[in-house]
Amino acid sequence: MRGILASSIGVTCAAALALPLAPPAAASAGTPAPVADVATRTAETADARADVPGSTQSLPLRPLTHDRASGAVLGLTPRTVRTFSLLGVVWDDPSADLHGRVQVRTRAAGTGEWTDWQDVETHYTEHGADPDSPEAASGKVRGATAPLWVGESDGVEVRVLPEPDPGGHGEHGEPGEPQDVDPADAGSGGGPSGGEGTGDTDEVSALPAGMRLDLVDPGEAGPGESAGSAEGAGPAEGAEPAEPAEVPRTGVMTAAAKAASAANSALVPLGAAEIPPLTAEETREELVSLRGPELTEQQQAKPYIGPRPAIVTRRGWGADESLREKGFVYTSTVKAAFVHHTASGNNYSCAQAPSLIRGFYRYHTRSLGWRDIGYNFLVDKCGRIYEGRAGGVAKPVKGAHTLGFNSKTTGIAVIGSYGSKKPSSKAVKAVARLTAWKLGLHGRNPKKKTSLTSGGGNLYAKGTKVKMKVISGHRDGFNTSCPGGKLYKKLSSVRSKAADYQGR
């Protein structure tokens, strides 16, 4: 177990539970499941709010007795764990690639039913800080899969299936070719993997070192989750109606919470759970008040900016500000917006979105070692917009979302997986409204291109000047399937709508 775990919590083993695990099909009848021998990282400082505790359970993956049916060589047999809602696999070296598949099964806490096997997106390092940046060079950063939202669960099984030939073509396509698959929807059937044992040492050694399963409990958001009442907050097509929005947070704010809220003080009072929408005229007046001296005469006479949309603040979605690093990091301007998907699956309700964001935030900071959540903004399938990385929504906060292109850009993640599933029209509209406003603050035309300098990546070497569309997909800056083919195809519509909102 890495030293960072011991230093952050003083490692404790979970108390043994007497509950036997209901054996999945094909498992030995009457054999109780082991209880997870886990280390738990909690919100361990006095700055953490008591109403948003949250926790992360870390379970080291172990060699499995080789199962010819699945090919798994590393993982965990079925076991009972403390309740969690989001998971991911983490390893020591952030530069190490995981050549293979990670599959999980979970047991619903409410029903005791086991899911089928689900694939977890294994390529996630491209969502991160730029190479050689202080955040990337902190010594805390680790490699990881994408996080997968599974809902409230109390049992888990995991298996890792290495690719026979990482350099070959295999079943996942040509080398280096991004694949549009929604991991959470692509799981294969079959029974449980083999028991824990010695496994195939050659195949295990080819996998990244220090692999572990992190199980995240996002914590509660006090008396309900304040999801605000953002424009377009109705249910997405085909989705159940959104559950009632939960009441705003109350109580004493910590120093870190005050700092995060104060970063938006030019827009809303301290402690606001939501930044309300403005009309077009109000937004133009606000632009002059925010950036008047920097605007050209033409921009002052006729500013092209979309009306400010409603944005749920970090306080609104229940951020535990003790998890992030102190202070904020800014870039000089915003020349482009990169659109992402979270690759976390689509099995969530809109009322659960704040819980998902708290889960992403804890996963990014505690599991991956980032300074804060990576995205600048997030959008749920009902069209609600959420503040991401702290520092102020109207300011050029430097994120960790598009490796190589985090400078002079902003990152917007649509919550879900959009390789094979279309994003909701409300989510697409929200991205257009957000980019029309955010890019308008810096005088950018959504239909144009701009010049960016690569910080290093697998498409463009460090220092390369690249012409990018002002609204681009993650795959435009890095060889990845993100933001999923279905969402990527909507970006042309996003650009047109954003330009319209700006009055162009």
Short mmCIF file of C-alpha atoms in Angstrom, two decimals:
data_model
loop_
_atom_site.label_atom_id
_atom_site.label_comp_id
_atom_site.label_asym_id
_atom_site.label_seq_id
_atom_site.Cartn_x
_atom_site.Cartn_y
_atom_site.Cartn_z
CA MET A 1 0.00 0.00 0.00
CA ARG A 2 1.42 3.35 -0.95
CA GLY A 3 2.73 5.65 1.73
CA ILE A 4 0.24 8.33 0.78
CA LEU A 5 -2.59 6.21 2.17
CA ALA A 6 -0.93 5.79 5.52
CA SER A 7 -0.10 9.45 5.77
CA SER A 8 -3.58 10.61 4.81
CA ILE A 9 -5.59 8.49 7.20
CA GLY A 10 -3.59 6.32 9.42
CA VAL A 11 -4.58 3.07 7.74
CA THR A 12 -7.34 1.11 9.43
CA CYS A 13 -8.68 -2.29 8.53
CA ALA A 14 -12.41 -2.62 8.08
CA ALA A 15 -14.14 -4.50 10.86
CA ALA A 16 -15.13 -8.00 9.83
CA LEU A 17 -18.77 -8.31 8.87
CA ALA A 18 -20.73 -11.42 9.70
CA LEU A 19 -22.86 -11.24 6.58
CA PRO A 20 -22.12 -13.96 4.03
CA LEU A 21 -22.29 -12.88 0.42
CA ALA A 22 -25.07 -14.39 -1.66
CA PRO A 23 -23.06 -16.47 -4.14
CA PRO A 24 -23.50 -15.55 -7.80
CA ALA A 25 -24.47 -18.14 -10.35
CA ALA A 26 -21.91 -20.90 -10.77
CA ALA A 27 -20.27 -20.05 -7.43
CA SER A 28 -19.89 -22.68 -4.75
CA ALA A 29 -23.09 -22.88 -2.76
CA GLY A 30 -22.86 -22.01 0.88
CA THR A 31 -19.39 -20.47 0.62
CA PRO A 32 -19.31 -17.14 2.44
CA ALA A 33 -17.61 -14.26 0.71
CA PRO A 34 -14.60 -12.65 2.30
CA VAL A 35 -15.06 -9.28 3.88
CA ALA A 36 -13.01 -6.58 2.20
CA ASP A 37 -9.69 -6.01 3.91
CA VAL A 38 -9.57 -2.35 3.04
CA ALA A 39 -7.85 0.85 3.87
CA THR A 40 -10.21 3.79 4.15
CA ARG A 41 -9.43 7.41 3.40
CA THR A 42 -12.01 9.71 4.96
CA ALA A 43 -12.41 13.44 5.04
CA GLU A 44 -9.84 13.45 7.78
CA THR A 45 -9.28 17.08 8.68
CA ALA A 46 -11.20 19.41 10.94
CA ASP A 47 -12.02 21.46 7.84
CA ALA A 48 -14.23 18.66 6.50
CA ARG A 49 -17.95 19.23 6.97
CA ALA A 50 -19.70 16.67 9.11
CA ASP A 51 -22.63 16.48 6.69
CA VAL A 52 -20.45 15.46 3.72
CA PRO A 53 -18.08 12.87 5.18
CA GLY A 54 -17.56 10.56 2.22
CA SER A 55 -14.86 7.92 2.12
CA THR A 56 -12.68 5.86 -0.18
CA GLN A 57 -12.05 2.15 0.39
CA SER A 58 -8.90 0.78 -1.29
CA LEU A 59 -8.66 -2.94 -2.05
CA PRO A 60 -5.37 -4.21 -3.54
CA LEU A 61 -6.00 -6.45 -6.54
CA ARG A 62 -4.60 -9.98 -6.26
CA PRO A 63 -3.60 -12.70 -8.70
CA LEU A 64 -6.52 -14.96 -9.57
CA THR A 65 -6.45 -18.66 -10.25
CA HIS A 66 -6.44 -18.65 -14.02
CA ASP A 67 -9.95 -18.93 -15.44
CA ARG A 68 -9.81 -20.20 -19.02
CA ALA A 69 -13.33 -18.94 -19.69
CA SER A 70 -12.63 -15.28 -18.85
CA GLY A 71 -8.84 -15.02 -19.06
CA ALA A 72 -8.72 -12.94 -15.87
CA VAL A 73 -5.39 -13.02 -14.03
CA LEU A 74 -5.85 -10.24 -11.48
CA GLY A 75 -8.83 -9.06 -9.47
CA LEU A 76 -10.96 -9.71 -6.41
CA THR A 77 -13.38 -12.50 -5.61
CA PRO A 78 -16.91 -11.52 -4.51
CA ARG A 79 -16.88 -9.76 -1.17
CA THR A 80 -18.90 -7.59 1.18
CA VAL A 81 -17.73 -4.00 1.61
CA ARG A 82 -19.01 -0.82 3.17
CA THR A 83 -21.55 1.02 1.06
CA PHE A 84 -20.19 2.86 -1.99
CA SER A 85 -21.60 4.29 -5.23
CA LEU A 86 -18.64 4.86 -7.58
CA LEU A 87 -15.52 2.84 -8.35
CA GLY A 88 -12.32 2.83 -10.35
CA VAL A 89 -9.03 0.94 -10.58
CA VAL A 90 -5.90 2.88 -9.67
CA TRP A 91 -2.17 2.09 -10.06
CA ASP A 92 1.16 3.63 -9.08
CA ASP A 93 2.66 5.03 -12.31
CA PRO A 94 0.49 7.63 -14.12
CA SER A 95 2.50 7.09 -17.32
CA ALA A 96 1.83 3.32 -17.37
CA ASP A 97 -0.90 2.13 -19.73
CA LEU A 98 -3.28 -0.65 -18.82
CA HIS A 99 -3.36 -2.97 -21.83
CA GLY A 100 -6.45 -5.00 -21.17
CA ARG A 101 -9.97 -4.89 -19.82
CA VAL A 102 -11.31 -4.21 -16.35
CA GLN A 103 -14.69 -5.70 -15.54
CA VAL A 104 -16.75 -5.38 -12.37
CA ARG A 105 -19.91 -6.77 -10.82
CA THR A 106 -21.60 -5.05 -7.91
CA ARG A 107 -24.37 -5.90 -5.46
CA ALA A 108 -27.15 -3.36 -4.94
CA ALA A 109 -27.42 -2.37 -1.29
CA GLY A 110 -31.19 -2.08 -1.45
CA THR A 111 -32.08 -5.35 -3.17
CA GLY A 112 -29.07 -7.62 -2.74
CA GLU A 113 -29.14 -8.28 -6.50
CA TRP A 114 -25.89 -8.64 -8.44
CA THR A 115 -25.34 -6.83 -11.73
CA ASP A 116 -23.93 -8.42 -14.85
CA TRP A 117 -20.28 -7.82 -15.63
CA GLN A 118 -19.61 -4.24 -16.72
CA ASP A 119 -16.54 -2.92 -18.50
CA VAL A 120 -14.74 0.06 -16.99
CA GLU A 121 -13.11 2.56 -19.38
CA THR A 122 -9.38 1.91 -18.98
CA HIS A 123 -7.99 4.99 -20.77
CA TYR A 124 -8.17 8.01 -18.48
CA THR A 125 -4.72 9.56 -18.22
CA GLU A 126 -5.58 11.88 -21.10
CA HIS A 127 -7.90 13.65 -18.64
CA GLY A 128 -5.18 15.21 -16.58
CA ALA A 129 -2.70 18.00 -15.96
CA ASP A 130 -0.24 18.97 -18.67
CA PRO A 131 3.15 17.19 -18.63
CA ASP A 132 5.78 19.03 -16.56
CA SER A 133 3.14 21.22 -14.89
CA PRO A 134 3.38 21.57 -11.10
CA GLU A 135 0.21 19.53 -10.72
CA ALA A 136 1.55 16.66 -12.84
CA ALA A 137 4.95 16.81 -11.16
CA SER A 138 3.59 16.84 -7.60
CA GLY A 139 4.60 13.24 -6.96
CA LYS A 140 1.03 12.46 -5.90
CA VAL A 141 -0.48 11.64 -9.30
CA ARG A 142 -1.42 8.05 -10.14
CA GLY A 143 -2.72 6.17 -13.15
CA ALA A 144 -6.35 5.09 -13.19
CA THR A 145 -9.37 3.96 -15.13
CA ALA A 146 -12.35 6.23 -15.59
CA PRO A 147 -14.73 6.26 -12.64
CA LEU A 148 -17.87 4.13 -12.99
CA TRP A 149 -21.10 5.08 -11.24
CA VAL A 150 -22.87 1.95 -9.95
CA GLY A 151 -25.29 3.39 -7.41
CA GLU A 152 -25.49 2.43 -3.76
CA SER A 153 -23.78 -0.97 -3.47
CA ASP A 154 -22.32 -3.15 -0.72
CA GLY A 155 -20.68 -5.99 -2.64
CA VAL A 156 -18.12 -6.10 -5.43
CA GLU A 157 -16.14 -8.45 -7.66
CA VAL A 158 -13.49 -7.38 -10.18
CA ARG A 159 -11.36 -9.06 -12.82
CA VAL A 160 -8.60 -7.75 -15.07
CA LEU A 161 -8.12 -9.40 -18.45
CA PRO A 162 -4.79 -8.46 -20.07
CA GLU A 163 -4.53 -8.21 -23.82
CA PRO A 164 -2.42 -11.09 -25.21
CA ASP A 165 -0.48 -8.71 -27.45
CA PRO A 166 -0.67 -5.02 -26.53
CA GLY A 167 1.01 -4.17 -29.83
CA GLY A 168 -1.39 -6.28 -31.85
CA HIS A 169 -4.77 -5.45 -33.26
CA GLY A 170 -6.85 -7.61 -30.93
CA GLU A 171 -10.55 -7.18 -30.42
CA HIS A 172 -10.38 -3.48 -29.52
CA GLY A 173 -9.29 -2.25 -32.95
CA GLU A 174 -6.10 -0.92 -34.52
CA PRO A 175 -3.30 0.23 -32.25
CA GLY A 176 -3.85 3.80 -31.13
CA GLU A 177 -7.31 3.96 -32.68
CA PRO A 178 -9.85 5.34 -30.19
CA GLN A 179 -12.86 3.08 -29.75
CA ASP A 180 -16.41 4.39 -29.34
CA VAL A 181 -17.74 1.98 -26.74
CA ASP A 182 -19.75 2.91 -23.68
CA PRO A 183 -17.87 0.86 -21.08
CA ALA A 184 -20.71 0.53 -18.62
CA ASP A 185 -23.00 -0.82 -21.33
CA ALA A 186 -20.58 -3.26 -22.91
CA GLY A 187 -20.06 -5.88 -20.23
CA SER A 188 -19.92 -9.51 -21.24
CA GLY A 189 -21.83 -12.28 -19.55
CA GLY A 190 -20.48 -15.27 -17.76
CA GLY A 191 -20.05 -16.36 -14.18
CA PRO A 192 -17.55 -15.27 -11.59
CA SER A 193 -13.84 -15.33 -12.21
CA GLY A 194 -11.54 -17.88 -10.61
CA GLY A 195 -10.52 -17.77 -6.97
CA GLU A 196 -7.57 -15.82 -5.64
CA GLY A 197 -4.29 -17.66 -6.13
CA THR A 198 -0.98 -17.39 -7.91
CA GLY A 199 -2.38 -16.52 -11.34
CA ASP A 200 -0.17 -16.28 -14.42
CA THR A 201 2.89 -14.36 -13.23
CA ASP A 202 3.97 -13.32 -16.74
CA GLU A 203 0.57 -11.79 -17.51
CA VAL A 204 0.31 -10.16 -14.10
CA SER A 205 3.77 -8.60 -14.41
CA ALA A 206 2.74 -7.02 -17.72
CA LEU A 207 0.05 -5.01 -15.92
CA PRO A 208 0.78 -1.72 -14.13
CA ALA A 209 2.21 -2.12 -10.64
CA GLY A 210 0.23 -1.38 -7.51
CA MET A 211 -3.23 -1.95 -8.96
CA ARG A 212 -6.08 -1.49 -6.53
CA LEU A 213 -9.82 -1.02 -6.61
CA ASP A 214 -11.03 2.26 -5.08
CA LEU A 215 -14.64 2.32 -3.89
CA VAL A 216 -16.00 5.82 -3.37
CA ASP A 217 -18.82 6.87 -1.08
CA PRO A 218 -19.58 10.44 -2.22
CA GLY A 219 -21.15 11.33 1.12
CA GLU A 220 -24.40 13.09 1.77
CA ALA A 221 -25.16 16.71 0.97
CA GLY A 222 -26.90 17.56 4.18
CA PRO A 223 -30.70 17.92 4.09
CA GLY A 224 -30.98 16.94 0.45
CA GLU A 225 -28.71 17.67 -2.47
CA SER A 226 -28.97 21.21 -3.67
CA ALA A 227 -29.15 20.79 -7.42
CA GLY A 228 -30.52 24.28 -7.93
CA SER A 229 -33.25 25.11 -10.39
CA ALA A 230 -31.20 25.64 -13.51
CA GLU A 231 -32.84 26.33 -16.80
CA GLY A 232 -33.83 23.19 -18.63
CA ALA A 233 -33.84 21.13 -15.47
CA GLY A 234 -36.66 18.84 -16.57
CA PRO A 235 -36.15 15.17 -17.33
CA ALA A 236 -34.21 14.09 -20.39
CA GLU A 237 -35.95 12.27 -23.19
CA GLY A 238 -36.68 8.71 -22.16
CA ALA A 239 -35.63 9.39 -18.58
CA GLU A 240 -37.72 9.37 -15.46
CA PRO A 241 -38.88 12.80 -14.22
CA ALA A 242 -36.24 14.51 -12.13
CA GLU A 243 -36.69 14.07 -8.41
CA PRO A 244 -37.46 17.29 -6.49
CA ALA A 245 -34.52 19.63 -6.18
CA GLU A 246 -33.08 19.54 -2.70
CA VAL A 247 -32.79 22.48 -0.38
CA PRO A 248 -29.70 24.70 -0.32
CA ARG A 249 -26.96 24.02 2.20
CA THR A 250 -26.91 25.88 5.48
CA GLY A 251 -24.47 26.08 8.36
CA VAL A 252 -21.08 27.52 9.16
CA MET A 253 -18.68 27.74 6.23
CA THR A 254 -15.07 26.69 6.65
CA ALA A 255 -12.26 28.95 5.49
CA ALA A 256 -11.76 26.82 2.37
CA ALA A 257 -15.49 26.92 1.59
CA LYS A 258 -15.52 30.70 1.98
CA ALA A 259 -12.55 31.02 -0.39
CA ALA A 260 -14.23 28.88 -3.06
CA SER A 261 -17.47 30.82 -2.74
CA ALA A 262 -15.73 34.20 -2.66
CA ALA A 263 -14.17 33.42 -6.06
CA ASN A 264 -17.69 34.04 -7.44
CA SER A 265 -18.34 37.16 -5.33
CA ALA A 266 -18.66 39.40 -8.42
CA LEU A 267 -21.66 37.30 -9.47
CA VAL A 268 -23.44 36.14 -6.30
CA PRO A 269 -23.35 36.63 -2.51
CA LEU A 270 -21.08 34.49 -0.35
CA GLY A 271 -22.50 31.03 0.26
CA ALA A 272 -24.82 30.98 -2.77
CA ALA A 273 -25.85 27.52 -3.92
CA GLU A 274 -26.60 28.71 -7.44
CA ILE A 275 -25.57 31.50 -9.77
CA PRO A 276 -28.85 32.63 -11.36
CA PRO A 277 -29.32 33.18 -15.09
CA LEU A 278 -29.21 36.67 -16.59
CA THR A 279 -30.91 38.21 -19.59
CA ALA A 280 -28.85 39.17 -22.62
CA GLU A 281 -28.80 42.83 -21.59
CA GLU A 282 -27.87 42.03 -17.98
CA THR A 283 -25.05 39.80 -19.22
CA ARG A 284 -23.64 42.56 -21.44
CA GLU A 285 -23.71 44.98 -18.51
CA GLU A 286 -21.98 42.42 -16.32
CA LEU A 287 -19.30 41.87 -18.98
CA VAL A 288 -18.43 45.55 -18.93
CA SER A 289 -18.26 45.55 -15.13
CA LEU A 290 -16.07 42.43 -15.07
CA ARG A 291 -13.71 43.14 -17.94
CA GLY A 292 -14.39 46.73 -19.01
CA PRO A 293 -10.77 48.00 -19.16
CA GLU A 294 -9.72 44.96 -21.20
CA LEU A 295 -12.46 45.33 -23.84
CA THR A 296 -11.87 47.01 -27.16
CA GLU A 297 -14.12 49.88 -28.23
CA GLN A 298 -15.87 47.52 -30.63
CA GLN A 299 -16.45 44.94 -27.88
CA GLN A 300 -17.85 47.61 -25.60
CA ALA A 301 -20.14 48.93 -28.32
CA LYS A 302 -21.36 45.48 -29.40
CA PRO A 303 -20.20 42.61 -27.20
CA TYR A 304 -20.90 39.14 -28.56
CA ILE A 305 -21.77 37.09 -25.52
CA GLY A 306 -24.54 34.65 -24.70
CA PRO A 307 -26.84 35.22 -21.71
CA ARG A 308 -25.30 33.84 -18.54
CA PRO A 309 -26.92 30.47 -17.75
CA ALA A 310 -27.80 29.23 -14.28
CA ILE A 311 -24.84 27.43 -12.69
CA VAL A 312 -24.93 25.27 -9.55
CA THR A 313 -21.97 26.28 -7.40
CA ARG A 314 -19.60 23.96 -5.57
CA ARG A 315 -21.52 24.73 -2.39
CA GLY A 316 -24.68 23.82 -4.27
CA TRP A 317 -23.46 20.32 -5.16
CA GLY A 318 -21.87 19.79 -1.75
CA ALA A 319 -18.11 20.02 -2.31
CA ASP A 320 -15.98 19.17 0.71
CA GLU A 321 -13.42 21.93 0.21
CA SER A 322 -10.88 20.17 2.46
CA LEU A 323 -10.24 17.61 -0.31
CA ARG A 324 -8.69 20.05 -2.78
CA GLU A 325 -5.40 21.88 -2.53
CA LYS A 326 -5.48 25.41 -1.17
CA GLY A 327 -5.42 28.32 -3.56
CA PHE A 328 -6.44 28.52 -7.20
CA VAL A 329 -4.45 28.26 -10.43
CA TYR A 330 -5.34 30.43 -13.41
CA THR A 331 -4.37 30.64 -17.04
CA SER A 332 -4.14 33.96 -18.88
CA THR A 333 -7.30 33.72 -20.98
CA VAL A 334 -9.79 31.27 -22.49
CA LYS A 335 -9.34 30.75 -26.22
CA ALA A 336 -11.21 27.45 -26.61
CA ALA A 337 -13.54 25.02 -24.87
CA PHE A 338 -12.94 21.25 -24.88
CA VAL A 339 -16.01 19.05 -24.54
CA HIS A 340 -15.77 15.71 -22.72
CA HIS A 341 -17.90 12.91 -21.40
CA THR A 342 -17.18 11.44 -17.97
CA ALA A 343 -17.35 7.83 -19.32
CA SER A 344 -19.03 6.91 -16.02
CA GLY A 345 -22.15 5.26 -17.47
CA ASN A 346 -25.66 6.60 -17.99
CA ASN A 347 -27.47 4.84 -15.15
CA TYR A 348 -28.17 7.89 -13.01
CA SER A 349 -31.09 10.20 -12.32
CA CYS A 350 -30.71 13.94 -12.59
CA ALA A 351 -31.30 14.30 -8.85
CA GLN A 352 -28.25 12.07 -8.31
CA ALA A 353 -25.95 14.31 -10.38
CA PRO A 354 -24.55 16.18 -7.35
CA SER A 355 -23.63 12.81 -5.81
CA LEU A 356 -21.83 11.81 -9.00
CA ILE A 357 -19.90 15.08 -9.02
CA ARG A 358 -18.88 14.62 -5.39
CA GLY A 359 -17.74 11.13 -6.38
CA PHE A 360 -15.69 12.42 -9.34
CA TYR A 361 -14.20 15.10 -7.09
CA ARG A 362 -13.13 12.63 -4.41
CA TYR A 363 -11.81 10.19 -7.06
CA HIS A 364 -9.77 12.92 -8.77
CA THR A 365 -8.29 14.28 -5.55
CA ARG A 366 -7.92 11.27 -3.28
CA SER A 367 -7.43 8.43 -5.77
CA LEU A 368 -5.65 10.14 -8.70
CA GLY A 369 -3.79 12.76 -6.64
CA TRP A 370 -5.00 15.82 -8.59
CA ARG A 371 -5.27 19.23 -6.90
CA ASP A 372 -9.05 19.43 -7.49
CA ILE A 373 -11.71 18.00 -9.77
CA GLY A 374 -10.31 18.16 -13.30
CA TYR A 375 -13.20 19.69 -15.26
CA ASN A 376 -14.08 23.38 -15.16
CA PHE A 377 -17.78 22.65 -15.64
CA LEU A 378 -20.07 19.63 -15.71
CA VAL A 379 -23.48 19.20 -17.35
CA ASP A 380 -26.05 16.55 -16.48
CA LYS A 381 -28.54 14.94 -18.86
CA CYS A 382 -31.31 17.28 -17.71
CA GLY A 383 -29.29 20.31 -18.77
CA ARG A 384 -28.14 21.53 -15.36
CA ILE A 385 -24.72 23.18 -15.36
CA TYR A 386 -22.34 22.78 -12.42
CA GLU A 387 -19.21 24.62 -11.35
CA GLY A 388 -16.20 22.30 -11.45
CA ARG A 389 -12.66 23.24 -10.44
CA ALA A 390 -12.63 26.01 -7.83
CA GLY A 391 -11.52 29.53 -8.64
CA GLY A 392 -14.58 31.29 -10.05
CA VAL A 393 -16.79 30.43 -13.02
CA ALA A 394 -16.14 33.77 -14.76
CA LYS A 395 -12.37 33.47 -14.32
CA PRO A 396 -9.85 31.56 -16.49
CA VAL A 397 -9.30 28.68 -14.04
CA LYS A 398 -6.71 26.18 -15.27
CA GLY A 399 -8.19 22.68 -15.27
CA ALA A 400 -6.92 19.14 -15.77
CA HIS A 401 -9.12 17.84 -18.56
CA THR A 402 -7.25 17.75 -21.87
CA LEU A 403 -3.66 16.60 -21.40
CA GLY A 404 -1.46 18.99 -23.37
CA PHE A 405 -4.12 21.69 -23.81
CA ASN A 406 -5.16 22.87 -20.37
CA SER A 407 -3.61 26.32 -20.83
CA LYS A 408 -5.91 29.00 -22.25
CA THR A 409 -8.86 26.60 -22.42
CA THR A 410 -11.84 25.48 -20.38
CA GLY A 411 -13.09 21.91 -20.00
CA ILE A 412 -16.78 20.95 -20.00
CA ALA A 413 -17.82 17.38 -19.19
CA VAL A 414 -21.25 15.96 -19.95
CA ILE A 415 -22.02 13.38 -17.26
CA GLY A 416 -22.44 9.96 -18.89
CA SER A 417 -21.01 7.76 -21.65
CA TYR A 418 -21.76 8.77 -25.23
CA GLY A 419 -19.97 6.32 -27.49
CA SER A 420 -23.18 4.52 -28.49
CA LYS A 421 -25.85 6.57 -26.69
CA LYS A 422 -26.95 9.98 -27.88
CA PRO A 423 -26.71 12.84 -25.39
CA SER A 424 -30.02 14.47 -24.46
CA SER A 425 -31.03 17.58 -26.38
CA LYS A 426 -31.11 19.46 -23.05
CA ALA A 427 -27.50 18.58 -22.33
CA VAL A 428 -26.43 19.69 -25.81
CA LYS A 429 -28.34 22.95 -25.42
CA ALA A 430 -26.73 23.53 -22.02
CA VAL A 431 -23.24 23.09 -23.49
CA ALA A 432 -24.13 25.63 -26.19
CA ARG A 433 -25.44 28.14 -23.63
CA LEU A 434 -22.43 27.68 -21.39
CA THR A 435 -19.88 28.07 -24.17
CA ALA A 436 -21.72 31.09 -25.61
CA TRP A 437 -21.30 32.82 -22.26
CA LYS A 438 -17.88 31.55 -21.16
CA LEU A 439 -16.21 32.10 -24.54
CA GLY A 440 -18.03 35.42 -24.90
CA LEU A 441 -16.34 36.68 -21.75
CA HIS A 442 -13.09 36.47 -23.72
CA GLY A 443 -14.40 37.62 -27.11
CA ARG A 444 -14.26 34.21 -28.80
CA ASN A 445 -16.41 33.25 -31.79
CA PRO A 446 -17.73 29.67 -31.40
CA LYS A 447 -17.68 29.13 -35.17
CA LYS A 448 -14.03 30.10 -35.62
CA LYS A 449 -10.65 28.47 -35.02
CA THR A 450 -7.89 29.57 -32.69
CA SER A 451 -4.20 28.81 -32.21
CA LEU A 452 -3.12 26.78 -29.17
CA THR A 453 0.33 25.54 -28.15
CA SER A 454 0.60 21.91 -27.10
CA GLY A 455 1.98 21.10 -23.70
CA GLY A 456 2.78 17.59 -24.93
CA GLY A 457 0.61 14.61 -25.82
CA ASN A 458 0.16 11.69 -28.19
CA LEU A 459 -1.09 13.81 -31.10
CA TYR A 460 1.05 16.94 -30.85
CA ALA A 461 4.57 17.27 -29.44
CA LYS A 462 5.24 19.84 -26.76
CA GLY A 463 5.60 23.31 -28.25
CA THR A 464 3.64 22.53 -31.42
CA LYS A 465 1.26 25.32 -32.46
CA VAL A 466 -2.09 23.84 -33.46
CA LYS A 467 -5.16 25.38 -35.10
CA MET A 468 -8.18 24.21 -33.10
CA LYS A 469 -11.86 24.90 -33.36
CA VAL A 470 -12.93 27.25 -30.60
CA ILE A 471 -15.31 24.52 -29.47
CA SER A 472 -13.47 21.21 -29.82
CA GLY A 473 -13.88 17.68 -28.60
CA HIS A 474 -11.27 16.07 -26.38
CA ARG A 475 -10.26 13.79 -29.27
CA ASP A 476 -9.18 16.86 -31.25
CA GLY A 477 -6.31 17.42 -28.83
CA PHE A 478 -5.50 13.85 -27.81
CA ASN A 479 -5.89 10.44 -29.43
CA THR A 480 -8.89 9.27 -27.41
CA SER A 481 -12.51 8.28 -27.98
CA CYS A 482 -13.68 11.06 -25.62
CA PRO A 483 -16.25 12.67 -25.73
CA GLY A 484 -17.79 9.63 -27.40
CA GLY A 485 -18.83 9.52 -31.04
CA LYS A 486 -22.47 10.44 -30.42
CA LEU A 487 -21.61 13.56 -28.42
CA TYR A 488 -18.79 14.51 -30.77
CA LYS A 489 -21.25 14.55 -33.68
CA LYS A 490 -23.32 17.14 -31.81
CA LEU A 491 -20.50 19.68 -31.58
CA SER A 492 -21.32 21.23 -34.94
CA SER A 493 -24.80 21.98 -33.61
CA VAL A 494 -23.27 23.30 -30.36
CA ARG A 495 -21.09 25.73 -32.32
CA SER A 496 -24.03 27.06 -34.34
CA LYS A 497 -26.29 27.44 -31.32
CA ALA A 498 -23.57 29.10 -29.26
CA ALA A 499 -22.94 31.63 -32.03
CA ASP A 500 -26.67 32.34 -32.20
CA TYR A 501 -26.80 32.88 -28.45
CA GLN A 502 -23.95 35.35 -28.81
CA GLY A 503 -25.95 37.28 -31.40
CA ARG A 504 -23.65 36.49 -34.32
#
